Short mmCIF file of N, CA and C in Angstrom, two decimals:
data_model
loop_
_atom_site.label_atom_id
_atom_site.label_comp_id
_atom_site.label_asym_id
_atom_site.label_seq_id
_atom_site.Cartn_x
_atom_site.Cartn_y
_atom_site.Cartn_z
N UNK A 1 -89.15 -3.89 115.17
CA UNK A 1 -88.01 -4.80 115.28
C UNK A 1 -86.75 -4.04 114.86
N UNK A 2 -86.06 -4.13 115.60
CA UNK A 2 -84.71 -3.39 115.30
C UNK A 2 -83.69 -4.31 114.24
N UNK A 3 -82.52 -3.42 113.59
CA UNK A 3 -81.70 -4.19 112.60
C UNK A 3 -81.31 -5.33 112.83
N UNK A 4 -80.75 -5.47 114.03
CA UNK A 4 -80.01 -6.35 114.52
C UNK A 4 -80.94 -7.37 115.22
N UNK A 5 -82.29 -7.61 115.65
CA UNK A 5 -83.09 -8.44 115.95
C UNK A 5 -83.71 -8.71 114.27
N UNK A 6 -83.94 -8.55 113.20
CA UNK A 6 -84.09 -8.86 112.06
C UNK A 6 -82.82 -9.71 111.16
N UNK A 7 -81.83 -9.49 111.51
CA UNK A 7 -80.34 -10.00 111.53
C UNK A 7 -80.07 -11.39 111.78
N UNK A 8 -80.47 -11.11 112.99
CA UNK A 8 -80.36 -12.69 114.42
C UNK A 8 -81.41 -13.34 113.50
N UNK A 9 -82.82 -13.10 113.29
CA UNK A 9 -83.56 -13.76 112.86
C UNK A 9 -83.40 -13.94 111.02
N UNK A 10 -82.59 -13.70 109.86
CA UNK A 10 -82.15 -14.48 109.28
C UNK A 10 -81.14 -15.74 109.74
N UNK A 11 -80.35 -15.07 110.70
CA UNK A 11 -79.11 -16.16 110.91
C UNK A 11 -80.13 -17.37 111.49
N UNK A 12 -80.99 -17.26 112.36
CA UNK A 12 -81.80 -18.27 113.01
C UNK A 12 -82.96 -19.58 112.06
N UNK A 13 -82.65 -18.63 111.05
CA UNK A 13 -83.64 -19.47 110.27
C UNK A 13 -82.49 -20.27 109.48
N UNK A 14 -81.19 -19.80 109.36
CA UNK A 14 -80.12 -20.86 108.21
C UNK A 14 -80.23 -21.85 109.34
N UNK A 15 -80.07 -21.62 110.66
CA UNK A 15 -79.67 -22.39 111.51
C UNK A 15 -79.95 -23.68 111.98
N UNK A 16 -81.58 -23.13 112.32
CA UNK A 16 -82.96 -23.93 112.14
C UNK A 16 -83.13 -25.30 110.69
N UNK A 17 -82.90 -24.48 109.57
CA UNK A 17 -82.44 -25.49 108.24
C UNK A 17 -81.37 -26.42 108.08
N UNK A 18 -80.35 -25.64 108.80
CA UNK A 18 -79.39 -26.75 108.98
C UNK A 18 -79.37 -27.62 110.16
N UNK A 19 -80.12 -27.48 111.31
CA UNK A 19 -80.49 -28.26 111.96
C UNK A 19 -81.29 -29.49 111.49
N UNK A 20 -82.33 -29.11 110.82
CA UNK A 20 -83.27 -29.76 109.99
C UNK A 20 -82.66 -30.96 109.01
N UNK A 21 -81.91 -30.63 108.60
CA UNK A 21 -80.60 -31.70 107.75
C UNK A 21 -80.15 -32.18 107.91
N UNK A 22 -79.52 -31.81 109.52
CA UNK A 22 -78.91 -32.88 109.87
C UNK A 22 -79.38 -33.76 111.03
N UNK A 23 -80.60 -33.80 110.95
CA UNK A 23 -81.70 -34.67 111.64
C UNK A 23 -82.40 -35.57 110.43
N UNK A 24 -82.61 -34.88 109.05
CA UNK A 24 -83.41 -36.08 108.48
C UNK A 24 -82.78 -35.83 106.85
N UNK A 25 -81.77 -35.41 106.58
CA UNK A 25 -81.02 -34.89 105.46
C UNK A 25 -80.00 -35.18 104.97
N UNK A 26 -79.65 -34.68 103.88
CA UNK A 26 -78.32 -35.32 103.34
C UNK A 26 -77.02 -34.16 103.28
N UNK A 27 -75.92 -35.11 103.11
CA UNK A 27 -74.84 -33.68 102.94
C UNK A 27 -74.83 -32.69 102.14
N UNK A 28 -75.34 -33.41 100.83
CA UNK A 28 -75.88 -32.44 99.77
C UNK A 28 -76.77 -30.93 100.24
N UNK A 29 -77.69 -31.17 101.11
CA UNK A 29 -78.61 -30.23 101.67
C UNK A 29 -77.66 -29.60 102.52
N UNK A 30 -77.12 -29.91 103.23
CA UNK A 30 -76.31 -29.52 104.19
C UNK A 30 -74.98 -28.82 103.67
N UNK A 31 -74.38 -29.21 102.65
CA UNK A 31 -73.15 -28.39 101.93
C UNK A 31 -73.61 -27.24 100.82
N UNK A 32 -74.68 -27.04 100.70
CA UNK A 32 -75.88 -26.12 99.76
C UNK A 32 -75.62 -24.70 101.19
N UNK A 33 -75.51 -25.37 102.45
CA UNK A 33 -75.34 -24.14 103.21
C UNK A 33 -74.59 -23.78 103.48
N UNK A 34 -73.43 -23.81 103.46
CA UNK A 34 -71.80 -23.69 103.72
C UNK A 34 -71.31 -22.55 102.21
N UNK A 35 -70.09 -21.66 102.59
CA UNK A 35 -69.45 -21.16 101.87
C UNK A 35 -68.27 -22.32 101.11
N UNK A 36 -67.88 -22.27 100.17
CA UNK A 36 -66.63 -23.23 99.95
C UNK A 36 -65.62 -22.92 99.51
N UNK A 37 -64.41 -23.08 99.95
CA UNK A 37 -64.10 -24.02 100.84
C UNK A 37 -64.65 -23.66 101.83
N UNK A 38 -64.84 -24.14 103.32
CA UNK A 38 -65.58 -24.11 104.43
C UNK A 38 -63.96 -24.46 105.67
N UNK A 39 -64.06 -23.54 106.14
CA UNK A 39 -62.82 -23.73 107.26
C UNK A 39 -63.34 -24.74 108.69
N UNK A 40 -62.62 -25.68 108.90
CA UNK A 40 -63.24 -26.32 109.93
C UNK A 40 -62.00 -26.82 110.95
N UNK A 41 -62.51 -26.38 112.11
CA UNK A 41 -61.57 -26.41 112.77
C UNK A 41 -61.91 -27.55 114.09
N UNK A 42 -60.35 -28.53 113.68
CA UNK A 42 -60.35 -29.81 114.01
C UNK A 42 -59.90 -30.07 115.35
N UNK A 43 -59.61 -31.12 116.22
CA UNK A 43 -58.95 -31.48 117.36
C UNK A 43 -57.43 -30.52 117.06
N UNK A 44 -56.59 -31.05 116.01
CA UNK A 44 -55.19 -30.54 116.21
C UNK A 44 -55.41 -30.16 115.09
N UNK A 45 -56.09 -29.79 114.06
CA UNK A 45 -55.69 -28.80 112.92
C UNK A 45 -56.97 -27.86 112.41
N UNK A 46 -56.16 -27.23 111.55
CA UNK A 46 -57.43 -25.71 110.53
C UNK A 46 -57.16 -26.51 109.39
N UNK A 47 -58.38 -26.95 109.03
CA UNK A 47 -58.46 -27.09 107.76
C UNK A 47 -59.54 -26.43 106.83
N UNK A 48 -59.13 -26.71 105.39
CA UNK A 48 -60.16 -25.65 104.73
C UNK A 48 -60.69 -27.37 103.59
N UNK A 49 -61.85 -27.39 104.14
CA UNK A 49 -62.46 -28.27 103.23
C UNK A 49 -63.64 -28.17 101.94
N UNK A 50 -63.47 -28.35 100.78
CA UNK A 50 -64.22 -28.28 99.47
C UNK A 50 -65.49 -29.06 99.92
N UNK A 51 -65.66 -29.79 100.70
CA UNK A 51 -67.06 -30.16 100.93
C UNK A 51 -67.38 -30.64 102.46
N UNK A 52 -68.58 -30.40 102.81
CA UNK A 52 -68.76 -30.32 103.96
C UNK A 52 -68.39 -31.56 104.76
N UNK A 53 -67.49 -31.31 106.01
CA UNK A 53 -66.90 -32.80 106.26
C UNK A 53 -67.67 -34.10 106.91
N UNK A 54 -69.02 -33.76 106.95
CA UNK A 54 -69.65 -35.04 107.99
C UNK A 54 -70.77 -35.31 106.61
N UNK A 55 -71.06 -36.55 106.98
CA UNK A 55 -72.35 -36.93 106.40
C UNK A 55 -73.49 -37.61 107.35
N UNK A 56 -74.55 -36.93 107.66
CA UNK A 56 -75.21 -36.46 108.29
C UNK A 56 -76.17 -38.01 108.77
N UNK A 57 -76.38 -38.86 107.91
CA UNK A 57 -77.12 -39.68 107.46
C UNK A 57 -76.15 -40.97 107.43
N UNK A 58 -75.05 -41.00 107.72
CA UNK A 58 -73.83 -41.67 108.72
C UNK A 58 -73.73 -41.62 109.98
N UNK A 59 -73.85 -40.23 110.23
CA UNK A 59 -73.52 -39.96 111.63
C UNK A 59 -74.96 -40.38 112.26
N UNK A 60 -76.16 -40.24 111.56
CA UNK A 60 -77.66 -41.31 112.24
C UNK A 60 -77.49 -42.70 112.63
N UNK A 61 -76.95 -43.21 111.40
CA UNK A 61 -76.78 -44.64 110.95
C UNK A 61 -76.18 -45.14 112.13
N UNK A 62 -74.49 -44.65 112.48
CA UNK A 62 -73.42 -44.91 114.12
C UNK A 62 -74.43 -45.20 114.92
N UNK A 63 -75.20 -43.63 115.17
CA UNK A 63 -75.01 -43.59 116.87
C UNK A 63 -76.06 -43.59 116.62
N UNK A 64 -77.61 -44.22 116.11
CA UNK A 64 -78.92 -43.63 116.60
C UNK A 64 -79.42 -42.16 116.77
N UNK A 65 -79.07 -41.26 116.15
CA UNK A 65 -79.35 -40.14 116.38
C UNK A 65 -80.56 -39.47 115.49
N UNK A 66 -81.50 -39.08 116.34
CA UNK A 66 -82.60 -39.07 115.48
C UNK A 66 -82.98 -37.48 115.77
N UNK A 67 -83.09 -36.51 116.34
CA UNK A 67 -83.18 -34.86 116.76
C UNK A 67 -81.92 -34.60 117.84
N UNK A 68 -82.35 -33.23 117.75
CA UNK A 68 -81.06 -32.37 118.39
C UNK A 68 -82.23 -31.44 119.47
N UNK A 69 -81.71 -30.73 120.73
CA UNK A 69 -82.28 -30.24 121.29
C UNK A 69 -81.04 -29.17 121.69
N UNK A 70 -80.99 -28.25 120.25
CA UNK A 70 -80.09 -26.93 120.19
C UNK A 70 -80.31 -26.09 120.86
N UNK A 71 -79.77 -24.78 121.18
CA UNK A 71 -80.07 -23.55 121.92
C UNK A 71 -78.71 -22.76 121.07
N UNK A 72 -79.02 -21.75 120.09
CA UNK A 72 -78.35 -20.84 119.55
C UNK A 72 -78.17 -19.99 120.34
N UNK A 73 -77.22 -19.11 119.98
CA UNK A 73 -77.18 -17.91 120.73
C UNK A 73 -76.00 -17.02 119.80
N UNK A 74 -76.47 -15.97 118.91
CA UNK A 74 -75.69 -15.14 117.86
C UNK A 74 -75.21 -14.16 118.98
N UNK A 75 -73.91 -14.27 119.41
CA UNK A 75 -73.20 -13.21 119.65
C UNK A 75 -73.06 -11.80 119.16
N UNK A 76 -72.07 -12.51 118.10
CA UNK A 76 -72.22 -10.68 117.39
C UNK A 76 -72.98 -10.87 115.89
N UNK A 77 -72.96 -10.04 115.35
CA UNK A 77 -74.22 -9.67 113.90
C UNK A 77 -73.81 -8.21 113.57
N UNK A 78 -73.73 -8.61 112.29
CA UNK A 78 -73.53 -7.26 111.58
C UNK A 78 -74.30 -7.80 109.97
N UNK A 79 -74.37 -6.87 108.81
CA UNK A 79 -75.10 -6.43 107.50
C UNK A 79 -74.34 -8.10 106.83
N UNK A 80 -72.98 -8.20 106.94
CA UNK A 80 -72.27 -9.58 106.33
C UNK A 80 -71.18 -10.47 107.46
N UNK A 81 -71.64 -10.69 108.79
CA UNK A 81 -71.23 -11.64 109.17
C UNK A 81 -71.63 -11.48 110.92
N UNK A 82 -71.61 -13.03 110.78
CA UNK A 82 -72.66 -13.58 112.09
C UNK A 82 -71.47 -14.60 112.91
N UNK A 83 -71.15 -14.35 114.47
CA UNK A 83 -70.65 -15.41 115.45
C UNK A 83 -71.69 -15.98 116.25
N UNK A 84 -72.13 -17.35 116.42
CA UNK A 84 -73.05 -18.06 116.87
C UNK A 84 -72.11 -19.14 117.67
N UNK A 85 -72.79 -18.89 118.60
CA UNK A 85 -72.39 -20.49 119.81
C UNK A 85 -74.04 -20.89 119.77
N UNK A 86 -73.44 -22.55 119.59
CA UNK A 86 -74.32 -23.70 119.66
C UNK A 86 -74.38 -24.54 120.87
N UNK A 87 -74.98 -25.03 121.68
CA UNK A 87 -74.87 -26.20 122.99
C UNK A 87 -76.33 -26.75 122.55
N UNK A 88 -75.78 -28.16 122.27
CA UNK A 88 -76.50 -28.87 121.69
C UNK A 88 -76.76 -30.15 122.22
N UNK A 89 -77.63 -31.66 122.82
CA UNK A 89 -77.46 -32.41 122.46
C UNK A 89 -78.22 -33.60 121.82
N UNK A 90 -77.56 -34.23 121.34
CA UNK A 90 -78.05 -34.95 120.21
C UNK A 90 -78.87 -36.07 121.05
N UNK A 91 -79.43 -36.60 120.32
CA UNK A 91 -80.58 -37.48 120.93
C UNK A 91 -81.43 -38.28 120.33
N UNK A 92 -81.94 -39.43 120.51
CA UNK A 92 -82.09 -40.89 120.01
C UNK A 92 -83.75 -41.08 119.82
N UNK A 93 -84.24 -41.79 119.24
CA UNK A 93 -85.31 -41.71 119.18
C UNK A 93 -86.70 -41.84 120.15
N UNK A 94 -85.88 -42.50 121.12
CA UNK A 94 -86.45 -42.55 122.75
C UNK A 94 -86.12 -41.27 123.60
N UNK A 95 -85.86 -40.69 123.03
CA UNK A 95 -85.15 -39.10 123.99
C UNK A 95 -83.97 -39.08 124.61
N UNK A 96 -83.03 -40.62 124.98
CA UNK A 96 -81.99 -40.48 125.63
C UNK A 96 -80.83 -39.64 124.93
N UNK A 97 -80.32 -39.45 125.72
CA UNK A 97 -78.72 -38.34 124.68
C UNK A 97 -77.71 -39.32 124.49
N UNK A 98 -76.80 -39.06 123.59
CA UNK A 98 -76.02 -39.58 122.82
C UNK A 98 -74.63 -38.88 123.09
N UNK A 99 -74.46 -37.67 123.11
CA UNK A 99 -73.81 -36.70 123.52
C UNK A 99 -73.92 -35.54 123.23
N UNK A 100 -73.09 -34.35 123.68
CA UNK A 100 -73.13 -32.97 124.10
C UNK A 100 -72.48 -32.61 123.28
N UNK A 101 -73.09 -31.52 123.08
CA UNK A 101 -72.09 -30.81 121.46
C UNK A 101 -72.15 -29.17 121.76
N UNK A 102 -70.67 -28.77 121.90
CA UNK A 102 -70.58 -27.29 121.98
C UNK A 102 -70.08 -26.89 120.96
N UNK A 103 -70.68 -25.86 120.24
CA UNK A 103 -69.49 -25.73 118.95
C UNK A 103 -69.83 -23.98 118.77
N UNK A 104 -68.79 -23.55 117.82
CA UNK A 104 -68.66 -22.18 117.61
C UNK A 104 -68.53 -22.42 116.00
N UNK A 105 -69.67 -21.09 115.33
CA UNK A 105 -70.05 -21.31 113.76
C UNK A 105 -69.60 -19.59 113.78
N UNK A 106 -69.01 -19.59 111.99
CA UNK A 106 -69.16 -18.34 111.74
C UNK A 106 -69.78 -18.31 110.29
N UNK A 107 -70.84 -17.35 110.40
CA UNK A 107 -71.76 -17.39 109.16
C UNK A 107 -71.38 -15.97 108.59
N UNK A 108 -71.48 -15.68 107.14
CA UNK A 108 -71.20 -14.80 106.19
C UNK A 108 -72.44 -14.44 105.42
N UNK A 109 -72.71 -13.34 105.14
CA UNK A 109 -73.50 -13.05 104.08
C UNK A 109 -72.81 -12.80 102.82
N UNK A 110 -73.02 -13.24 102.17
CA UNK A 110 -72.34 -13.13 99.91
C UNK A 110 -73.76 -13.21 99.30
N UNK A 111 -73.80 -12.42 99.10
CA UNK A 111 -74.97 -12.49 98.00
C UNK A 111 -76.76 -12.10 98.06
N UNK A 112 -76.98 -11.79 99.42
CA UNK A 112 -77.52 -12.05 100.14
C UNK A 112 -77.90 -12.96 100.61
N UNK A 113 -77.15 -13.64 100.87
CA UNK A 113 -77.55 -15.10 101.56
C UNK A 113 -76.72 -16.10 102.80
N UNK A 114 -77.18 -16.39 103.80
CA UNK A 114 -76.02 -16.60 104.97
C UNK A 114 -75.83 -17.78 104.47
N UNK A 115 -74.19 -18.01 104.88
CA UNK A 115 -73.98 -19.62 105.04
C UNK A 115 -73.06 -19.67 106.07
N UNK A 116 -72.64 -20.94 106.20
CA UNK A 116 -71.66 -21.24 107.07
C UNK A 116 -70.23 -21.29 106.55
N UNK A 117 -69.64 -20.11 107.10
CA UNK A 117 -68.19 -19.98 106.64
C UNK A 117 -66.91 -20.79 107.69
N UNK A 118 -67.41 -21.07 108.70
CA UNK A 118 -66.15 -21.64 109.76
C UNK A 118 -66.72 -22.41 110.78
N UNK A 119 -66.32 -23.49 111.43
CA UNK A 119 -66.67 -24.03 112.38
C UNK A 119 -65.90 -24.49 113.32
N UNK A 120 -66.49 -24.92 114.68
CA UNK A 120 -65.87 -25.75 115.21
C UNK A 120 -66.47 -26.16 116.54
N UNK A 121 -66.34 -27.68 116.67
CA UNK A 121 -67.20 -28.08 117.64
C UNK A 121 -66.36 -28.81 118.73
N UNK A 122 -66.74 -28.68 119.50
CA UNK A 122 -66.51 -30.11 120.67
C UNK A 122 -67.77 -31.02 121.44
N UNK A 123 -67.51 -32.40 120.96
CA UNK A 123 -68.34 -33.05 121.28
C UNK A 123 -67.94 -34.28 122.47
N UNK A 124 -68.86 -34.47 123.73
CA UNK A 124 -68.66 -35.44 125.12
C UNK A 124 -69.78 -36.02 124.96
N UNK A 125 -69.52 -37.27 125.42
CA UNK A 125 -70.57 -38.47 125.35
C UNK A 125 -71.34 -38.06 126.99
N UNK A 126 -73.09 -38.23 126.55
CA UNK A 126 -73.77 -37.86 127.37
C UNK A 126 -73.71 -38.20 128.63
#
């Protein structure tokens, strides 16, 4: 396995976990993966937020959302920092979709350990 396929596959496993969280988890679990402040980038603004801005277990509660049917894909990778595009969509406990979620993550290594340093998504109703 080469560096950079050992690389992809840490970033894949934060990814995988944070997927995991925010299917049956709390923000707590979910802000445990994030750098902080955490830059998140909004419809019309950059903001830098002290805690992670969604709560996961809200956003179930709305819309019925019970799994995600993600497809990662780590662009670039290096020793301390990872660009990942996400196309995602979310989906109900009967399998129907809810909506489409494209988003762009940037993950950091500190410590040895990845988190999520930046985001940003766009989401269309299915």
């Amino acid at each position: 396995m080469s560096r950079r396929e050992e690389l992809v596959a840490e970033v894949m496993a934060l990814l995988h976990k944070y997927q995991q969280a925010i299917e049956t988890g709390s923000r707590d679990e979910i802000q445990a993966m994030v750098h902080l402040p955490v830059a998140y980038i909004a419809e019309d603004s950059v903001q830098m937020r002290e805690r992670y801005p969604f709560d996961p277990a809200k956003l179930r509660a709305a819309t019925g959302f019970r799994h995600g049917n993600s497809h990662y894909n780590v662009v670039h990778v290096d020793e301390t920092k990872a660009h990942v595009l996400i196309d995602a969509t979310r989906m109900r406990a009967d399998d129907s979709p809810i909506e489409v979620v494209g988003a762009f993550y940037i993950l950091q290594k500190r410590d040895g350990e990845w988190k999520i340093a930046a985001f940003s998504g766009i989401r269309t109703p299915a």
